[in-house]
PDB file of C-alpha atoms and ligand atoms in Angstrom:
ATOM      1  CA  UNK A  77     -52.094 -25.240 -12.902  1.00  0.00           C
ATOM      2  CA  UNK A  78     -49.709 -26.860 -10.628  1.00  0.00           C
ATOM      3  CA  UNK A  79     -48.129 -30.148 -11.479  1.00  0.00           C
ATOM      4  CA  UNK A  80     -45.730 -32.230  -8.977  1.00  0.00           C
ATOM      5  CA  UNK A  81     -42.680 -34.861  -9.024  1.00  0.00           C
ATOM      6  CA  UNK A  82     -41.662 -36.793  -6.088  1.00  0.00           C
ATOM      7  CA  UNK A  83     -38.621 -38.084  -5.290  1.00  0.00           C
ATOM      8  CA  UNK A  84     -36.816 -39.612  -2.191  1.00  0.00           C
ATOM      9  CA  UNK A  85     -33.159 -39.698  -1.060  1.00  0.00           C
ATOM     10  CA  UNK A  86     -32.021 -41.245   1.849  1.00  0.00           C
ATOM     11  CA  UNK A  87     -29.001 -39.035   3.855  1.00  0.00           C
ATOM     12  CA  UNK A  88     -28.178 -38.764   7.679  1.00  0.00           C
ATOM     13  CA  UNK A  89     -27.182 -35.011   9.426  1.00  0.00           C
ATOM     14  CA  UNK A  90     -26.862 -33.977  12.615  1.00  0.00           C
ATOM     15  CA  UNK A  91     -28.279 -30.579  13.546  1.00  0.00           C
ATOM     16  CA  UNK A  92     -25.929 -28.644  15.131  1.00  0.00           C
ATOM     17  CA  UNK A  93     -24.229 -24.843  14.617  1.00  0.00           C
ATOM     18  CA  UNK A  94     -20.791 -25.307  14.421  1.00  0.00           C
ATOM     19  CA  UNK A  95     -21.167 -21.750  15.613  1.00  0.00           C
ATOM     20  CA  UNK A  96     -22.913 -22.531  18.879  1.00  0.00           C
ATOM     21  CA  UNK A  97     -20.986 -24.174  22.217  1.00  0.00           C
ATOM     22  CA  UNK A  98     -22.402 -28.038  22.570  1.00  0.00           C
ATOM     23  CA  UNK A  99     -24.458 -26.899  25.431  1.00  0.00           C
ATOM     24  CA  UNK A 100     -26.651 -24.375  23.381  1.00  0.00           C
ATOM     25  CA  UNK A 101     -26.888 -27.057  20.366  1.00  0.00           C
ATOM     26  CA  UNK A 102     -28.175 -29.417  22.863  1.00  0.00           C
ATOM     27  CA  UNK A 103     -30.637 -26.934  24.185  1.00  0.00           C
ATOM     28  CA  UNK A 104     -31.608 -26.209  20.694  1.00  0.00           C
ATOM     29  CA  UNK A 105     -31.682 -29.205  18.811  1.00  0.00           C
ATOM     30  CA  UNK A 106     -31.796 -32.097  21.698  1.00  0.00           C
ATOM     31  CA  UNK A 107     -30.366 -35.718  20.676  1.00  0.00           C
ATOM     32  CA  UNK A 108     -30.423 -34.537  16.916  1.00  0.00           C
ATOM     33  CA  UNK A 109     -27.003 -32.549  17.573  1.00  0.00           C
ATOM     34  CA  UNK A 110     -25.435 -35.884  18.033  1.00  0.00           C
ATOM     35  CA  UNK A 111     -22.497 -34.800  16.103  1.00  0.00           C
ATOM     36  CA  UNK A 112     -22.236 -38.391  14.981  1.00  0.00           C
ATOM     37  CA  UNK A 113     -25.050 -37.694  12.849  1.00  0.00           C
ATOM     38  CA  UNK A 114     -28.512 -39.735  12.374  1.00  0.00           C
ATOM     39  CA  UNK A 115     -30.183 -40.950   8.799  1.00  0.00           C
ATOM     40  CA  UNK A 116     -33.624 -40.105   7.391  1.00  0.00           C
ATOM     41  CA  UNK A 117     -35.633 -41.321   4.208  1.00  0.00           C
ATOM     42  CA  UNK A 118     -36.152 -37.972   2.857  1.00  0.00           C
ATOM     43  CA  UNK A 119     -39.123 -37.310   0.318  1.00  0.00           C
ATOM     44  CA  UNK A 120     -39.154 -34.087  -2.121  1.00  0.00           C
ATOM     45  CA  UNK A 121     -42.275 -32.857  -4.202  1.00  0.00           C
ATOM     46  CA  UNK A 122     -41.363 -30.426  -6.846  1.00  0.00           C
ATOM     47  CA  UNK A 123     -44.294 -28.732  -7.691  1.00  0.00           C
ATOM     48  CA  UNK A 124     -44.183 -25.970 -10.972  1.00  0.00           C
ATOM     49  CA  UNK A 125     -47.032 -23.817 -11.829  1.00  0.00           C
ATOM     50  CA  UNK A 126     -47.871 -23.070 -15.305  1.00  0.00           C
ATOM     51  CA  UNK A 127     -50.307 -23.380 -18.150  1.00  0.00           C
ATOM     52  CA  UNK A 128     -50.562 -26.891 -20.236  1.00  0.00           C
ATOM     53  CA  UNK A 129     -48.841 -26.244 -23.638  1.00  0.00           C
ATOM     54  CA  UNK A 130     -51.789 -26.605 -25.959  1.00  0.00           C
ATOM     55  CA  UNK A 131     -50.136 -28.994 -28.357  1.00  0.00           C
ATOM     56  CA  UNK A 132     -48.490 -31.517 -25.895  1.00  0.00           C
ATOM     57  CA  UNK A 133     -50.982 -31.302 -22.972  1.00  0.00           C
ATOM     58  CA  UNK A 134     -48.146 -30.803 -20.635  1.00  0.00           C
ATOM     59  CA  UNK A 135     -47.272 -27.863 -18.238  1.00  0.00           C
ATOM     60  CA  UNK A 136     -43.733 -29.565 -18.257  1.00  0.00           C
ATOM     61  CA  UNK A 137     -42.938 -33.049 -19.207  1.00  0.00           C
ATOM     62  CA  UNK A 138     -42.123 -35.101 -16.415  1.00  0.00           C
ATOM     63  CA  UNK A 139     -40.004 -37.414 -17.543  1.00  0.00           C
ATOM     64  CA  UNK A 140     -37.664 -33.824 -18.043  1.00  0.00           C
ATOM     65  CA  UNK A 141     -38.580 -33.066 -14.373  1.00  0.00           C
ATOM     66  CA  UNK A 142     -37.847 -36.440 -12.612  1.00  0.00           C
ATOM     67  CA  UNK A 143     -34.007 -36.279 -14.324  1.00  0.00           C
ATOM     68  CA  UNK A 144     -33.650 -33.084 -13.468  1.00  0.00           C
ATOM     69  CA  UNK A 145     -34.425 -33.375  -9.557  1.00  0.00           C
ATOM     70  CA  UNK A 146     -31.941 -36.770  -9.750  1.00  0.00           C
ATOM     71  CA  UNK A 147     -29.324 -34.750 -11.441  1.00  0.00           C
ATOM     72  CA  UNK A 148     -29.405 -31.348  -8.796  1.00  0.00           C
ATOM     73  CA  UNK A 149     -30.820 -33.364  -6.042  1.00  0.00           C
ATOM     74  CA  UNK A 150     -30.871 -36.778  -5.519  1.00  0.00           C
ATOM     75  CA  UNK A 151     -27.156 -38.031  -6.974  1.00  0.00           C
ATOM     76  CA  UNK A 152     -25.165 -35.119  -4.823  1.00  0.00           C
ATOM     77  CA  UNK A 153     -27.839 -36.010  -1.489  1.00  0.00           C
ATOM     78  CA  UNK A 154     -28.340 -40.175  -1.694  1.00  0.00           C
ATOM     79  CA  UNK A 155     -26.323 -42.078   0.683  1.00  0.00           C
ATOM     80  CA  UNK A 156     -24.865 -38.572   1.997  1.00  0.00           C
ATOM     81  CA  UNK A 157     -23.728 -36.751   5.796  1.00  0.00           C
ATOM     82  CA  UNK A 158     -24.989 -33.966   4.474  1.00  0.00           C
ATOM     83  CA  UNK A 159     -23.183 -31.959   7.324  1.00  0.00           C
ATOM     84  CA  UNK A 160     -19.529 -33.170   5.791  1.00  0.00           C
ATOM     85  CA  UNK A 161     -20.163 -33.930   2.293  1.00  0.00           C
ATOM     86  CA  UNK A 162     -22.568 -31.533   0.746  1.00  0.00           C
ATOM     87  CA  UNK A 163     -22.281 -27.863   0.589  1.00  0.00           C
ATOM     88  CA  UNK A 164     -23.765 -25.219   2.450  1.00  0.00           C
ATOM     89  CA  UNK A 165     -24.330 -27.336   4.900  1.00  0.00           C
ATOM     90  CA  UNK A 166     -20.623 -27.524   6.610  1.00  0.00           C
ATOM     91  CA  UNK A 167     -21.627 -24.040   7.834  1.00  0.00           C
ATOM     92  CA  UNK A 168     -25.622 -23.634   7.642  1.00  0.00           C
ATOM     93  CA  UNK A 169     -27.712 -26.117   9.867  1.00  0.00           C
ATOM     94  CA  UNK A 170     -29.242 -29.011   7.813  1.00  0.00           C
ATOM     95  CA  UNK A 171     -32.797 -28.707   9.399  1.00  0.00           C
ATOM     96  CA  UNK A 172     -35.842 -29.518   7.195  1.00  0.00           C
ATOM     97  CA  UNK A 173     -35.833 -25.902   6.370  1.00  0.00           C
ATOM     98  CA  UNK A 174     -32.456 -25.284   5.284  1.00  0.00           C
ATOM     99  CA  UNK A 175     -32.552 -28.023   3.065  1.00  0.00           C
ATOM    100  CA  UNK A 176     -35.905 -27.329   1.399  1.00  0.00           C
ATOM    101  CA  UNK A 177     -34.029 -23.984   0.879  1.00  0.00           C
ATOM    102  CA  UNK A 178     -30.984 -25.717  -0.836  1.00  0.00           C
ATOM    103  CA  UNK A 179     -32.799 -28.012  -3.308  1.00  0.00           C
ATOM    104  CA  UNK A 180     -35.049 -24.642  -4.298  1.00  0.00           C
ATOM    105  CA  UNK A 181     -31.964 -23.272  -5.120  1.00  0.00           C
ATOM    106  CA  UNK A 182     -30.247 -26.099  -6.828  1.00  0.00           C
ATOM    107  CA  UNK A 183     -33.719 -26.784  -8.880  1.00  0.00           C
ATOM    108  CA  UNK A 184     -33.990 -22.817  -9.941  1.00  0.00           C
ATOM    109  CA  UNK A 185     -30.086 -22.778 -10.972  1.00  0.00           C
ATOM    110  CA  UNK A 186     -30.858 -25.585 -13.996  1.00  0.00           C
ATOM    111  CA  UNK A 187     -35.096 -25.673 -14.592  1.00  0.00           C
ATOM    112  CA  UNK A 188     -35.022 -24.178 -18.351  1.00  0.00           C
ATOM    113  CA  UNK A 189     -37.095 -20.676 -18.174  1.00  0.00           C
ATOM    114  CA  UNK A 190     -39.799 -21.112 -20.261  1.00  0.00           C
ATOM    115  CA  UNK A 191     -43.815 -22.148 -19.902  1.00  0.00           C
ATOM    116  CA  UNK A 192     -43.151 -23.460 -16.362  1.00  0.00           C
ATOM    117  CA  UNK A 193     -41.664 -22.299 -13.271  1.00  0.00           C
ATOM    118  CA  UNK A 194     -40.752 -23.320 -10.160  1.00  0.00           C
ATOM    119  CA  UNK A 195     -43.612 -22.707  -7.458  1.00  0.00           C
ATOM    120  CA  UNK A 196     -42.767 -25.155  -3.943  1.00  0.00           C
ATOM    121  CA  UNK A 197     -40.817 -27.187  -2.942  1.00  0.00           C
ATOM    122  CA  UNK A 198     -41.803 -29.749   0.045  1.00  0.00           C
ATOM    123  CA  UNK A 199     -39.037 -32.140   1.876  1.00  0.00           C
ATOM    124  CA  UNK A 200     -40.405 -34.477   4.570  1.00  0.00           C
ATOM    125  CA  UNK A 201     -37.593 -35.387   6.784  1.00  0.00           C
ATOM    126  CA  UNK A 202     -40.942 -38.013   8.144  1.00  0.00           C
ATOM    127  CA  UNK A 203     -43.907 -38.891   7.130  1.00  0.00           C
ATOM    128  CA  UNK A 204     -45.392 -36.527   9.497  1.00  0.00           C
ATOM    129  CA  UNK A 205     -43.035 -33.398   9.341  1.00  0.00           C
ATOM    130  CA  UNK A 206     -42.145 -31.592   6.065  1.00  0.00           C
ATOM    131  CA  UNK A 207     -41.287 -28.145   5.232  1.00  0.00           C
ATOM    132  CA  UNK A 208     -42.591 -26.107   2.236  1.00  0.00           C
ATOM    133  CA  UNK A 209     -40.197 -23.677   0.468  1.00  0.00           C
ATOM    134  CA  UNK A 210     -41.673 -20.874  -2.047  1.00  0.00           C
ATOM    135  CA  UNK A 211     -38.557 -19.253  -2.933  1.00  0.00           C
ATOM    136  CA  UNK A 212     -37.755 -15.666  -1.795  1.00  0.00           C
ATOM    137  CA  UNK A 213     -40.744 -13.595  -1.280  1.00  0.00           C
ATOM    138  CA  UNK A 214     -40.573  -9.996  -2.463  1.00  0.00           C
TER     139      UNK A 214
HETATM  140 NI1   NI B 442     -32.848 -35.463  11.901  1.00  0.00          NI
END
């Protein structure tokens, strides 16, 4: 069974390799490499897979979940420029991707193992574009 929390941030980024000349960031990346940076109202779903515990109902309880995701996720993100104050991302591209990659790792560094685990991870950096993050695959 797969249960899901979601949670929104709000954080600006500009997409740009600090690796890359300006020329190739503005090939790749277009106005979004404005190093000024731009803001989105990013939305996460945290979704865990596991089997209801047979005495509470509850494949993980959600209250658990939601201060969890504002603890790893939402308190070091809010209000942020990701590219300047939130690591990796002074040297790894804050695209949807990258940062559906980040919060999977933040979220699997402090979820207790036990009955649930960690199965996806969605951001939408808009209503109509989102990534979706299942960890590494073997
Ligand atoms: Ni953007």
């Amino acid at each position: 069974m797969l249960i899901t929390r979601r949670e929104e941030f709000s954080a600006s980024h500009a997409c740009l390799n600090p690796a890359l000349t300006p020329e190739r960031n503005r090939a790749l990346y277009g106005e979004d490499s404005n190093p000024n940076g731009h803001g989105h109202n990013y939305a996460v779903e945290v979704t865990l897979e596991g089997e209801p515990d047979p005495v509470s109902g509850m494949v993980f309880d959600l209250k658990h979940l939601k201060s969890v995701i504002r603890q790893a996720v939402i308190e070091p993100f809010d209000h942020r420029f990701l590219n300047l104050e939130v690591q990796p991302f002074d040297r790894v591209v804050p695209t949807t991707e990258n940062v559906a990659r980040e919060i999977w790792r933040r979220l699997e560094a402090v979820l207790p193992a036990g009955r649930a685990r960690l199965f996806s991870v969605r951001l939408y950096e808009t209503e109509d574009l989102f990534a979706d993050y299942f960890g590494e695959r073997p």
